[in-house]
Coordinates of C-alpha atoms and ligand atoms in Angstrom, one line a residue:
X1 CA 21.1 7.4 -15.8
X2 CA 19.6 8.7 -12.6
X3 CA 21.6 10.8 -10.3
X4 CA 22.0 8.5 -7.3
X5 CA 20.3 10.9 -4.9
X6 CA 17.2 11.1 -7.0
X7 CA 15.8 8.0 -5.5
X8 CA 17.0 8.8 -2.0
X9 CA 14.7 9.3 0.9
X10 CA 12.8 12.5 0.0
X11 CA 11.7 13.3 3.5
X12 CA 13.6 15.9 5.6
X13 CA 16.1 14.1 7.9
X14 CA 14.5 15.2 11.1
X15 CA 11.1 14.1 9.9
X16 CA 12.4 10.7 8.8
X17 CA 14.0 10.3 12.2
X18 CA 10.7 11.1 13.9
X19 CA 8.8 8.5 11.8
X20 CA 11.4 5.9 12.7
X21 CA 11.3 6.7 16.4
X22 CA 7.5 6.5 16.3
X23 CA 7.9 3.0 15.0
X24 CA 6.2 3.6 11.6
X25 CA 9.3 3.1 9.5
X26 CA 10.8 -0.1 10.6
X27 CA 13.5 -0.7 8.0
X28 CA 11.5 -3.4 6.3
X29 CA 12.1 -3.7 2.6
X30 CA 10.0 -5.4 -0.1
X31 CA 12.2 -8.5 -0.2
X32 CA 11.9 -8.6 3.6
X33 CA 8.1 -8.6 3.3
X34 CA 8.1 -11.6 1.0
X35 CA 10.8 -13.4 3.1
X36 CA 8.6 -12.9 6.2
X37 CA 5.6 -14.4 4.4
X38 CA 7.6 -17.4 3.2
X39 CA 9.1 -18.0 6.6
X40 CA 5.7 -17.9 8.4
X41 CA 3.3 -19.2 5.8
X42 CA 5.5 -20.9 3.1
X43 CA 3.1 -23.7 2.3
X44 CA -0.1 -21.6 2.5
X45 CA -1.8 -20.5 -0.8
X46 CA -0.5 -17.1 -1.9
X47 CA -1.8 -16.6 -5.4
X48 CA -4.7 -17.9 -7.5
X49 CA -5.4 -16.7 -11.0
X50 CA -5.5 -17.5 -14.7
X51 CA -3.0 -16.3 -17.2
X52 CA -1.4 -17.4 -20.5
X53 CA -0.4 -20.7 -19.0
X54 CA -3.9 -21.4 -17.7
X55 CA -5.1 -21.5 -14.1
X56 CA -2.3 -21.1 -11.5
X57 CA -2.3 -21.7 -7.7
X58 CA 1.0 -20.9 -5.9
X59 CA 2.0 -21.2 -2.3
X60 CA 4.3 -18.5 -0.8
X61 CA 7.2 -20.9 -1.3
X62 CA 6.3 -21.3 -5.0
X63 CA 5.9 -17.6 -5.5
X64 CA 9.2 -16.9 -3.9
X65 CA 10.9 -19.6 -6.0
X66 CA 9.5 -18.1 -9.2
X67 CA 10.4 -14.6 -8.2
X68 CA 14.0 -15.5 -7.5
X69 CA 14.2 -17.1 -10.9
X70 CA 12.8 -14.0 -12.6
X71 CA 15.2 -11.8 -10.6
X72 CA 17.9 -13.9 -12.2
X73 CA 16.3 -13.7 -15.6
X74 CA 16.0 -9.9 -15.5
X75 CA 19.6 -9.7 -14.3
X76 CA 20.7 -11.8 -17.3
X77 CA 18.9 -9.3 -19.6
X78 CA 21.0 -6.6 -18.0
X79 CA 18.5 -5.1 -15.6
X80 CA 20.3 -3.9 -12.5
X81 CA 19.3 -2.8 -9.0
X82 CA 17.9 0.7 -9.2
X83 CA 16.8 0.4 -12.8
X84 CA 13.2 1.2 -13.7
X85 CA 11.0 -1.3 -15.5
X86 CA 7.5 -0.4 -16.8
X87 CA 5.0 -3.1 -15.7
X88 CA 2.0 -3.0 -17.9
X89 CA 0.0 -6.1 -17.1
X90 CA -3.6 -7.1 -16.5
X91 CA -4.7 -9.2 -13.6
X92 CA -2.8 -12.4 -14.4
X93 CA -1.0 -14.4 -11.6
X94 CA 2.3 -13.7 -13.5
X95 CA 1.9 -10.1 -12.5
X96 CA 3.0 -11.1 -9.0
X97 CA 5.8 -13.3 -10.3
X98 CA 7.1 -10.3 -12.3
X99 CA 6.7 -7.6 -9.7
X100 CA 8.3 -9.8 -6.9
X101 CA 11.1 -10.7 -9.4
X102 CA 11.8 -7.0 -9.8
X103 CA 11.6 -6.3 -6.1
X104 CA 13.9 -9.2 -5.3
X105 CA 16.4 -7.9 -7.8
X106 CA 16.2 -4.4 -6.3
X107 CA 14.8 -3.0 -9.6
X108 CA 12.0 -0.4 -9.5
X109 CA 8.6 -1.3 -11.1
X110 CA 6.9 1.7 -12.8
X111 CA 3.2 0.8 -12.8
X112 CA 1.0 1.4 -15.8
X113 CA -2.7 0.4 -16.0
X114 CA -3.8 -2.2 -18.5
X115 CA -6.2 0.5 -19.9
X116 CA -3.2 2.8 -20.7
X117 CA -2.1 3.0 -24.3
X118 CA 0.9 4.1 -26.3
X119 CA 0.9 7.7 -25.2
X120 CA 0.9 6.9 -21.5
X121 CA 3.3 4.0 -21.7
X122 CA 5.7 6.0 -23.8
X123 CA 5.6 8.8 -21.3
X124 CA 6.2 6.5 -18.3
X125 CA 9.2 4.8 -20.1
X126 CA 10.7 8.2 -21.1
X127 CA 10.1 10.0 -17.8
X128 CA 11.5 7.1 -15.7
X129 CA 14.3 6.2 -18.1
X130 CA 13.0 2.7 -18.0
X131 CA 15.3 -0.1 -19.3
X132 CA 12.5 -2.6 -20.0
X133 CA 8.7 -2.9 -20.4
X134 CA 6.9 -6.0 -19.3
X135 CA 3.5 -6.6 -20.9
X136 CA 1.2 -9.3 -22.4
X137 CA 0.7 -10.2 -26.0
X138 CA -2.9 -9.0 -26.4
X139 CA -5.4 -7.8 -23.9
X140 CA -8.8 -6.1 -24.2
X141 CA -8.7 -6.1 -28.0
X142 CA -5.4 -4.3 -28.0
X143 CA -1.9 -5.5 -29.0
X144 CA 0.0 -4.5 -25.9
X145 CA 3.2 -6.2 -27.1
X146 CA 3.2 -4.4 -30.5
X147 CA 2.7 -1.1 -28.7
X148 CA 5.5 -1.8 -26.2
X149 CA 7.8 -2.7 -29.1
X150 CA 7.1 0.7 -30.8
X151 CA 7.9 2.4 -27.5
X152 CA 11.1 0.5 -27.1
X153 CA 12.1 1.5 -30.7
X154 CA 11.8 5.2 -29.8
X155 CA 12.8 5.4 -26.2
X156 CA 16.5 4.8 -26.1
X157 CA 17.1 3.3 -22.6
X158 CA 14.4 0.6 -23.2
X159 CA 16.3 -2.5 -24.3
X160 CA 13.8 -5.2 -23.8
X161 CA 10.1 -5.8 -24.1
X162 CA 9.4 -8.8 -21.9
X163 CA 6.1 -10.5 -23.0
X164 CA 4.1 -12.5 -20.6
X165 CA 2.8 -15.0 -23.2
X166 CA 3.4 -18.5 -24.4
X167 CA 6.4 -18.6 -26.7
X168 CA 4.3 -19.0 -29.9
X169 CA 2.5 -15.7 -29.0
X170 CA 5.6 -13.7 -28.4
X171 CA 6.2 -11.3 -31.4
X172 CA 9.5 -10.9 -33.1
X173 CA 11.7 -8.5 -31.1
X174 CA 10.0 -9.4 -27.8
X175 CA 11.5 -11.6 -25.1
X176 CA 9.2 -14.3 -23.8
X177 CA 8.8 -14.9 -20.1
X178 CA 9.9 -18.5 -20.6
X179 CA 13.3 -17.2 -21.5
X180 CA 13.6 -15.4 -18.2
X181 CA 12.3 -18.5 -16.4
X182 CA 15.3 -20.4 -17.6
X183 CA 17.7 -18.3 -15.4
X184 CA 19.3 -19.5 -12.3
X185 CA 17.5 -18.2 -9.2
X186 CA 19.1 -15.2 -7.6
X187 CA 19.5 -14.4 -3.9
X188 CA 17.2 -11.5 -3.0
X189 CA 18.9 -8.0 -2.9
X190 CA 19.0 -6.0 0.3
X191 CA 17.8 -2.6 -0.8
X192 CA 18.1 0.4 1.5
X193 CA 14.6 0.6 2.9
X194 CA 14.7 4.4 3.1
X195 CA 15.1 4.7 -0.7
X196 CA 12.5 4.7 -3.4
X197 CA 11.1 1.2 -4.1
X198 CA 8.9 1.8 -7.1
X199 CA 7.1 4.5 -9.0
X200 CA 3.3 4.6 -8.6
X201 CA 1.1 6.5 -11.0
X202 CA -1.3 9.3 -10.2
X203 CA -4.4 10.2 -12.1
X204 CA -2.8 13.6 -12.6
X205 CA -4.4 17.0 -13.0
X206 CA -2.1 18.5 -15.6
X207 CA -1.0 17.7 -19.1
X208 CA 1.1 14.8 -18.1
X209 CA 0.5 12.0 -15.6
X210 CA 2.9 12.2 -12.6
X211 CA 5.1 9.4 -11.2
X212 CA 5.0 8.9 -7.5
X213 CA 8.2 7.8 -5.7
X214 CA 7.3 5.6 -2.8
X215 CA 10.0 4.3 -0.4
X216 CA 10.0 0.8 1.2
X217 CA 9.7 2.4 4.6
X218 CA 6.7 4.6 4.0
X219 CA 4.8 2.3 1.8
X220 CA 5.2 -0.8 3.8
X221 CA 4.1 1.1 6.9
X222 CA 0.8 1.9 5.2
X223 CA 0.5 -1.7 4.1
X224 CA 1.1 -3.2 7.6
X225 CA -1.2 -0.7 9.2
X226 CA -3.9 -1.2 6.6
X227 CA -3.8 -5.0 7.1
X228 CA -4.3 -4.5 10.8
X229 CA -7.1 -2.0 10.4
X230 CA -8.9 -4.4 8.0
X231 CA -8.3 -7.4 10.3
X232 CA -6.4 -9.5 7.7
X233 CA -5.3 -12.9 8.9
X234 CA -3.7 -16.0 7.2
X235 CA -7.3 -17.0 6.5
X236 CA -8.1 -13.9 4.5
X237 CA -8.7 -14.3 0.8
X238 CA -8.5 -11.0 -1.2
X239 CA -10.2 -10.7 -4.6
X240 CA -8.2 -8.2 -6.8
X241 CA -11.0 -6.8 -9.0
X242 CA -9.6 -3.5 -10.0
X243 CA -6.2 -3.5 -11.9
X244 CA -3.5 -5.1 -9.7
X245 CA -1.3 -2.0 -10.2
X246 CA -3.9 0.4 -8.8
X247 CA -2.8 1.7 -5.5
X248 CA -6.0 0.6 -3.9
X249 CA -5.6 -3.0 -5.1
X250 CA -1.9 -3.0 -4.2
X251 CA -1.9 -1.6 -0.8
X252 CA -5.2 -0.7 0.9
X253 CA -4.6 -3.4 2.2
X254 CA -4.7 -5.2 -1.1
X255 CA -2.2 -7.7 -2.5
X256 CA 0.6 -6.5 -0.3
X257 CA -1.5 -6.4 2.9
X258 CA -2.6 -10.0 2.2
X259 CA 1.1 -11.0 1.8
X260 CA 1.9 -9.3 5.1
X261 CA -0.9 -11.3 6.8
X262 CA -0.1 -14.6 5.0
X263 CA -3.5 -14.7 3.3
X264 CA -4.3 -15.5 -0.3
X265 CA -4.7 -13.2 -3.3
X266 CA -7.2 -14.1 -6.1
X267 CA -6.8 -12.2 -9.3
X268 CA -10.1 -11.6 -11.1
X269 CA -9.6 -11.6 -14.9
X270 CA -12.7 -9.4 -15.3
X271 CA -14.6 -7.3 -12.8
X272 CA -18.1 -8.3 -13.9
X273 CA -20.5 -9.8 -11.3
X274 CA -20.7 -13.2 -12.9
X275 CA -16.9 -13.7 -12.9
X276 CA -16.4 -12.3 -9.5
X277 CA -19.4 -14.0 -7.8
X278 CA -18.1 -17.3 -9.2
X279 CA -14.6 -16.6 -7.8
X280 CA -15.9 -15.5 -4.4
X281 CA -17.9 -18.8 -4.1
X282 CA -15.2 -21.0 -5.4
X283 CA -12.3 -19.5 -3.4
X284 CA -14.0 -18.4 -0.3
X285 CA -13.1 -14.8 -0.8
X286 CA -13.4 -12.8 2.4
X287 CA -12.6 -9.3 1.2
X288 CA -12.8 -7.4 -2.2
X289 CA -12.0 -3.9 -3.2
X290 CA -14.1 -2.1 -5.9
X291 CA -15.1 1.4 -7.2
X292 CA -18.6 2.6 -6.7
X293 CA -19.9 1.8 -10.2
X294 CA -18.8 -1.8 -9.8
X295 CA -20.4 -2.0 -6.3
X296 CA -23.6 -0.8 -7.9
X297 CA -23.4 -3.4 -10.7
X298 CA -22.8 -6.2 -8.2
X299 CA -25.7 -5.0 -6.0
X300 CA -28.0 -4.9 -9.1
X301 CA -26.9 -8.3 -10.2
X302 CA -27.5 -9.8 -6.8
X303 CA -30.9 -8.2 -6.5
X304 CA -31.8 -9.6 -9.9
X305 CA -30.6 -13.1 -8.9
X306 CA -32.7 -12.9 -5.8
X307 CA -35.8 -12.0 -7.7
X308 CA -35.4 -15.0 -10.0
X309 CA -37.2 -17.8 -8.2
X310 CA -36.3 -20.7 -10.5
X311 CA -32.6 -20.9 -9.7
X312 CA -31.3 -24.5 -9.2
X313 CA -29.2 -25.7 -6.2
X314 CA -26.1 -25.6 -8.4
X315 CA -26.7 -22.1 -9.4
X316 CA -27.2 -21.1 -5.8
X317 CA -24.0 -22.7 -4.8
X318 CA -22.2 -21.0 -7.6
X319 CA -23.3 -17.7 -6.2
X320 CA -22.8 -18.3 -2.5
X321 CA -21.3 -15.1 -1.3
X322 CA -21.4 -16.0 2.4
X323 CA -17.6 -15.9 2.8
X324 CA -17.5 -12.3 1.7
X325 CA -17.2 -10.4 5.0
X326 CA -16.0 -7.0 3.7
X327 CA -16.6 -5.1 0.5
X328 CA -14.3 -2.1 0.3
X329 CA -15.5 0.7 -1.9
X330 CA -13.3 3.6 -2.9
X331 CA -11.6 5.5 -5.7
X332 CA -14.6 7.8 -6.0
X333 CA -17.4 8.8 -3.6
X334 CA -19.8 6.0 -2.6
X335 CA -23.1 7.8 -2.2
X336 CA -25.3 7.0 0.9
X337 CA -27.9 5.3 -1.2
X338 CA -25.5 2.8 -2.8
X339 CA -23.9 2.4 0.6
X340 CA -27.1 1.4 2.2
X341 CA -27.9 -1.3 -0.4
X342 CA -24.5 -3.1 -0.2
X343 CA -25.1 -5.0 3.1
X344 CA -28.6 -6.2 2.3
X345 CA -27.8 -7.3 -1.2
X346 CA -24.3 -8.8 -0.8
X347 CA -24.3 -9.8 2.8
X348 CA -20.9 -8.1 3.3
X349 CA -20.0 -5.2 5.5
X350 CA -19.2 -2.1 3.6
X351 CA -15.9 -0.4 4.2
X352 CA -15.4 3.0 2.6
X353 CA -11.9 3.8 1.5
X354 CA -10.7 7.3 0.5
X355 CA -7.2 7.1 -0.7
X356 CA -4.6 8.4 -3.1
X357 CA -1.5 7.0 -4.6
X358 CA 0.4 10.0 -3.2
X359 CA -0.2 8.6 0.3
X360 CA -3.0 9.3 2.7
X361 CA -5.6 6.6 3.0
X362 CA -8.7 6.7 5.1
X363 CA -10.9 3.8 6.1
X364 CA -14.2 3.4 8.0
X365 CA -13.5 0.8 10.7
X366 CA -15.2 -2.5 11.4
X367 CA -16.5 -1.3 14.7
X368 CA -17.7 2.2 13.5
X369 CA -21.4 2.8 13.9
X370 CA -23.5 2.3 10.7
X371 CA -24.0 6.0 10.4
X372 CA -20.2 6.5 10.0
X373 CA -19.8 3.6 7.6
X374 CA -22.7 4.8 5.4
X375 CA -22.1 8.5 5.3
X376 CA -18.3 9.1 5.7
X377 CA -15.2 8.1 3.9
X378 CA -13.5 7.1 7.1
X379 CA -10.5 8.4 9.0
X380 CA -6.7 8.2 8.4
X381 CA -4.5 5.2 8.9
X382 CA -2.0 6.9 11.1
X383 CA -2.2 9.0 14.3
X384 CA 0.5 11.1 12.6
X385 CA -1.4 11.8 9.4
X386 CA -1.9 15.5 9.5
X387 CA -5.1 16.8 7.8
X388 CA -5.6 20.5 7.3
X389 CA -8.9 21.6 5.8
X390 CA -8.4 25.1 4.4
X391 CA -10.3 27.8 2.6
X392 CA -9.5 27.2 -1.0
X393 CA -9.8 30.9 -1.9
X394 CA -7.6 32.1 0.9
X395 CA -4.0 32.7 -0.4
X396 CA -2.8 32.0 3.2
X397 CA -4.7 28.7 3.3
X398 CA -6.2 29.3 6.7
X399 CA -8.1 26.4 8.2
X400 CA -11.9 26.5 8.1
X401 CA -13.9 25.8 11.3
X402 CA -14.4 22.0 12.0
X403 CA -17.4 20.7 10.0
X404 CA -17.1 23.1 7.2
X405 CA -16.0 22.2 3.7
X406 CA -12.5 23.2 2.6
X407 CA -9.6 22.0 0.5
X408 CA -7.7 19.1 2.0
X409 CA -3.9 19.4 2.6
X410 CA -2.1 16.4 4.1
X411 CA 1.3 15.4 5.4
X412 CA 2.3 12.2 7.2
X413 CA 4.5 9.1 7.4
X414 CA 3.4 7.6 4.1
X415 CA 2.5 10.7 2.0
X416 CA 5.1 11.8 -0.6
X417 CA 6.9 15.1 -0.4
X418 CA 7.2 15.5 -4.2
X419 CA 6.5 13.8 -7.5
X420 CA 9.4 12.2 -9.4
X421 CA 11.3 14.7 -11.6
X422 CA 8.6 17.3 -11.5
X423 CA 10.2 20.3 -9.8
X424 CA 7.9 22.8 -11.4
X425 CA 4.7 21.0 -10.6
X426 CA 5.9 20.2 -7.1
X427 CA 6.2 23.9 -6.3
X428 CA 2.4 24.2 -6.5
X429 CA 1.3 20.6 -5.5
X430 CA 3.0 21.0 -2.1
X431 CA 3.1 23.7 0.5
X432 CA 6.4 25.1 1.7
X433 CA 6.1 23.0 4.9
X434 CA 5.6 19.8 3.0
X435 CA 1.8 19.3 2.9
X436 CA 0.4 17.7 -0.3
X437 CA -2.4 19.7 -1.8
X438 CA -4.8 16.8 -2.5
X439 CA -7.2 19.0 -4.6
X440 CA -10.2 17.4 -2.8
X441 CA -12.9 19.3 -1.0
X442 CA -13.8 17.7 2.3
X443 CA -15.3 18.3 5.7
X444 CA -14.2 16.7 9.0
X445 CA -16.9 15.4 11.3
X446 CA -16.6 15.9 15.1
X447 CA -15.1 12.5 15.4
X448 CA -12.5 13.2 12.7
X449 CA -14.1 11.2 9.9
X450 CA -13.7 12.7 6.4
X451 CA -16.6 13.5 4.2
X452 CA -15.6 14.1 0.6
X453 CA -17.7 16.7 -1.1
X454 CA -16.0 17.6 -4.3
X455 CA -12.7 18.8 -5.7
X456 CA -10.8 21.9 -6.6
X457 CA -8.4 20.1 -8.8
X458 CA -9.0 20.0 -12.6
X459 CA -9.6 16.3 -12.7
X460 CA -12.7 14.3 -13.5
X461 CA -13.4 11.2 -11.6
X462 CA -15.0 8.8 -14.0
X463 CA -16.1 6.0 -11.8
X464 CA -12.7 5.9 -10.0
X465 CA -10.8 6.4 -13.2
X466 CA -9.1 9.8 -13.1
X467 CA -9.1 12.0 -16.1
X468 CA -6.9 15.1 -16.1
X469 CA -8.8 17.8 -18.0
X470 CA -5.7 19.4 -19.4
X471 CA -4.3 16.2 -20.8
X472 CA -7.4 15.5 -22.8
X473 CA -7.7 19.2 -23.9
X474 CA -4.2 19.0 -25.2
X475 CA -5.0 15.9 -27.3
X476 CA -8.1 17.7 -28.7
X477 CA -6.1 20.8 -29.5
X478 CA -3.7 18.7 -31.5
X479 CA -6.4 18.4 -34.1
X480 CA -6.0 20.9 -37.0
X481 CA -9.7 21.9 -36.8
X482 CA -9.6 22.7 -33.1
X483 CA -8.8 26.1 -31.8
X484 CA -9.6 25.6 -28.1
X485 CA -11.0 22.9 -25.9
X486 CA -12.3 22.5 -22.4
X487 CA -13.2 19.2 -20.7
X488 CA -15.6 19.2 -17.9
X489 CA -17.3 16.5 -15.7
X490 CA -21.0 16.0 -16.0
X491 CA -23.0 14.2 -13.3
X492 CA -23.8 10.6 -14.4
X493 CA -26.0 8.2 -12.5
X494 CA -23.7 5.2 -13.1
X495 CA -20.2 6.6 -13.2
X496 CA -20.7 9.5 -10.8
X497 CA -19.2 11.7 -13.6
X498 CA -18.7 11.5 -17.3
X499 CA -16.7 13.7 -19.5
X500 CA -17.9 16.4 -21.9
X501 CA -15.6 18.3 -24.2
X502 CA -16.4 21.7 -25.5
X503 CA -14.5 22.5 -28.6
X504 CA -14.1 25.8 -30.4
X505 CA -13.6 25.1 -34.1
X506 CA -10.7 26.8 -35.9
X507 CA -12.1 29.4 -38.3
X508 CA -11.3 28.9 -42.0
X509 CA -11.0 25.1 -41.8
X510 CA -13.6 22.5 -42.0
X511 CA -15.4 22.0 -38.7
X512 CA -14.6 18.6 -37.4
X513 CA -17.5 16.3 -36.4
X514 CA -17.8 15.2 -32.8
X515 CA -17.4 11.5 -33.6
X516 CA -14.3 12.3 -35.6
X517 CA -12.8 14.2 -32.7
X518 CA -13.5 11.3 -30.3
X519 CA -11.8 8.9 -32.8
X520 CA -9.0 11.4 -33.1
X521 CA -8.3 11.3 -29.4
X522 CA -8.5 7.5 -29.3
X523 CA -6.2 7.1 -32.2
X524 CA -3.6 9.2 -30.4
X525 CA -3.2 6.2 -28.2
X526 CA -4.7 7.2 -24.9
X527 CA -6.6 5.1 -22.4
X528 CA -10.2 4.6 -23.5
X529 CA -11.5 6.1 -20.3
X530 CA -9.9 9.4 -21.4
X531 CA -11.8 9.6 -24.7
X532 CA -14.5 12.3 -24.1
X533 CA -17.9 10.7 -23.6
X534 CA -19.4 13.6 -25.5
X535 CA -17.9 16.3 -27.7
X536 CA -19.8 19.4 -28.6
X537 CA -18.4 21.9 -31.1
X538 CA -19.3 25.5 -30.6
X539 CA -18.4 28.9 -32.2
X540 CA -17.1 30.3 -28.9
X541 CA -17.1 29.3 -25.3
X542 CA -20.5 30.3 -23.9
X543 CA -19.1 32.4 -21.1
X544 CA -19.2 36.1 -20.6
X545 CA -19.2 38.2 -17.6
X546 CA -17.0 35.8 -15.6
X547 CA -14.6 38.6 -15.3
X548 CA -11.5 36.8 -16.4
X549 CA -11.8 33.7 -18.5
X550 CA -9.2 31.5 -16.7
X551 CA -9.5 27.9 -17.8
X552 CA -10.7 27.0 -14.3
X553 CA -13.5 29.6 -14.3
X554 CA -14.4 28.5 -17.8
X555 CA -14.6 24.9 -16.8
X556 CA -16.7 25.7 -13.8
X557 CA -19.1 27.8 -15.8
X558 CA -19.4 25.0 -18.4
X559 CA -19.9 22.4 -15.7
X560 CA -22.7 24.5 -14.2
X561 CA -24.3 25.0 -17.6
X562 CA -24.1 21.3 -18.4
X563 CA -25.4 20.2 -15.0
X564 CA -28.5 22.2 -15.7
X565 CA -28.8 20.7 -19.2
X566 CA -28.2 17.2 -18.0
X567 CA -31.3 17.3 -15.8
X568 CA -33.3 17.5 -19.0
X569 CA -31.4 15.4 -21.4
X570 CA -29.9 12.1 -20.2
X571 CA -27.3 10.2 -22.3
X572 CA -26.4 6.7 -21.4
X573 CA -22.7 6.3 -20.6
X574 CA -20.5 4.7 -23.2
Ligands
AMP601 P1 -4.9 9.4 -7.4 O1 -4.2 10.6 -6.9 O2 -4.9 9.3 -8.9 O3 -4.4 8.2 -6.7 O4 -6.5 9.5 -7.1 C1 -6.8 9.8 -5.8 C2 -8.1 10.6 -5.8 O5 -9.2 9.8 -6.0 C3 -8.4 11.3 -4.5 O6 -7.6 12.5 -4.3 C4 -9.8 11.6 -4.6 O7 -10.1 12.7 -5.5 C5 -10.3 10.4 -5.3 N1 -10.9 9.4 -4.4 C6 -10.3 8.3 -3.9 N2 -11.1 7.6 -3.1 C7 -12.3 8.3 -2.9 C8 -13.5 8.2 -2.1 N3 -13.7 7.2 -1.4 N4 -14.4 9.2 -2.3 C9 -14.2 10.3 -3.1 N5 -13.1 10.5 -3.8 C10 -12.1 9.5 -3.8
DBH602 O1 -8.3 6.4 -5.9 C1 -7.3 6.0 -5.4 O2 -6.2 6.4 -5.8 C2 -7.3 5.2 -4.1 C3 -8.5 4.8 -3.6 C4 -8.5 4.0 -2.5 C5 -6.1 4.8 -3.5 O3 -4.9 5.2 -4.0 C6 -6.1 3.9 -2.4 C7 -7.4 3.5 -1.9 O4 -5.0 3.6 -1.8

């Protein structure tokens, strides 16, 4: 289905050679990573979590045994090395069994978020020519399995929907995980480490999300280096709070970094403070990764607990967070005020993380001065990460003086050179010499730390969940009563930004109500975080005198207008 060279190493050969010579690309594959952990730490705990079969606690040897069986199970279902399989799972331990099963088989996971819905899952399956979708029965009041089965009906290459559920909960047409677990274990494949290992997802800026091809070599370099920067050891216990498939949770240093170090991954079934504080206390969690709104919620919960004097000894033990050495905050900007409250409230050292699924990840370091940790988003992983901060209005993209704000371009040993099957988009997303245009506005400090100050890309960062303005506008414009739509971000005290849709009604038809338009977008089967927080129907876009009404200028004008308005009128987030 895929031309063989489509998944080949996308870096120019001389660049690949340089990254190998520098020791970044070592030829390690995903199966090698697991084999290394099993050899060195086989009897140590690898995974803790709760799924359809109740609480699970697996050593590396047990995880490996399970993954080999699933590799055999997928093979029996006709999945072959190089095939793509959409993995659409919440934070259950079986997530790791499935993902490692696919890696050991040499198949390529295509990661979807649990919050995604039919429109996104269908797109991933189609765009990647996936042969199977793996999901759960129900999650978050949504029937994931039923949705996946509809996708399988319509998208020709999808032969199987594998349902991670007890047999009695597997709907007709689905294949229960127990079926795959009956297979004979399979010897791990030996994939070419220079080739693409999986497709990661991006928040996207255009009408359709993009798939990100990451090779074994480039990704595992970032994982090993991240584990080292974050000081992971076999004693590290990582709490996966955000979705396991999110690039932050997976690799910064995340689930894979912990595997490299021989530590333990604890999967949180829900990100709320009660659940997570309980897990931190019970499992001795040493490091957790969250987005700013979650960090704020945890801080507030802790401050509230402290002020309640009547807590019993048992309650106090249940909330003992003393093991938590590091709280990583990233995905969206962690403001200085929140940053300053984290240490005192949670007793953990803050680490800011500014990363992207396309590659580049920046960390503040454990030995950085407080000033750097509180006020910057850190510095890159690699000495060979190239960061150019350029004038966004300059067609020649000349660099701005150090310290000034500009658009960030980056290139390096773990940053992609192009999205998967997106030639047209790649032409604008990358420079001719291979820099990725991140769309972020940043300044570099004298020491080379990055301070994120905004963005040029048409994307709204809703508490770390990325919303592509154009994608939502397209959904709105599919409504017969809508002539035009523009989605903008509005400042929000909790989320950083929330979404506001301006809609121009189509003349001559009944003007749709805002609530009906929100429902319309939701019913089109998109992730809930993409449903506009507020919809406002107007006769025409309130912009004149902008010169040309490019959509970008329009959005900027609307955003400015709304920012003014929102200082007067505050709406609680959904
Ligand atoms: P994605 O490309 O979907 O993986 O999202 C990556 C984007 O998230 C980055 O380009 C930034 O816009 C945003 N982001 C991630 N971490 C941070 C951070 N610590 N501060 C500000 N923005 C961030
Ligand atoms: O937002 C992100 O995509 C992100 C944030 C922190 C990321 O991909 C990462 C770390 O690796």
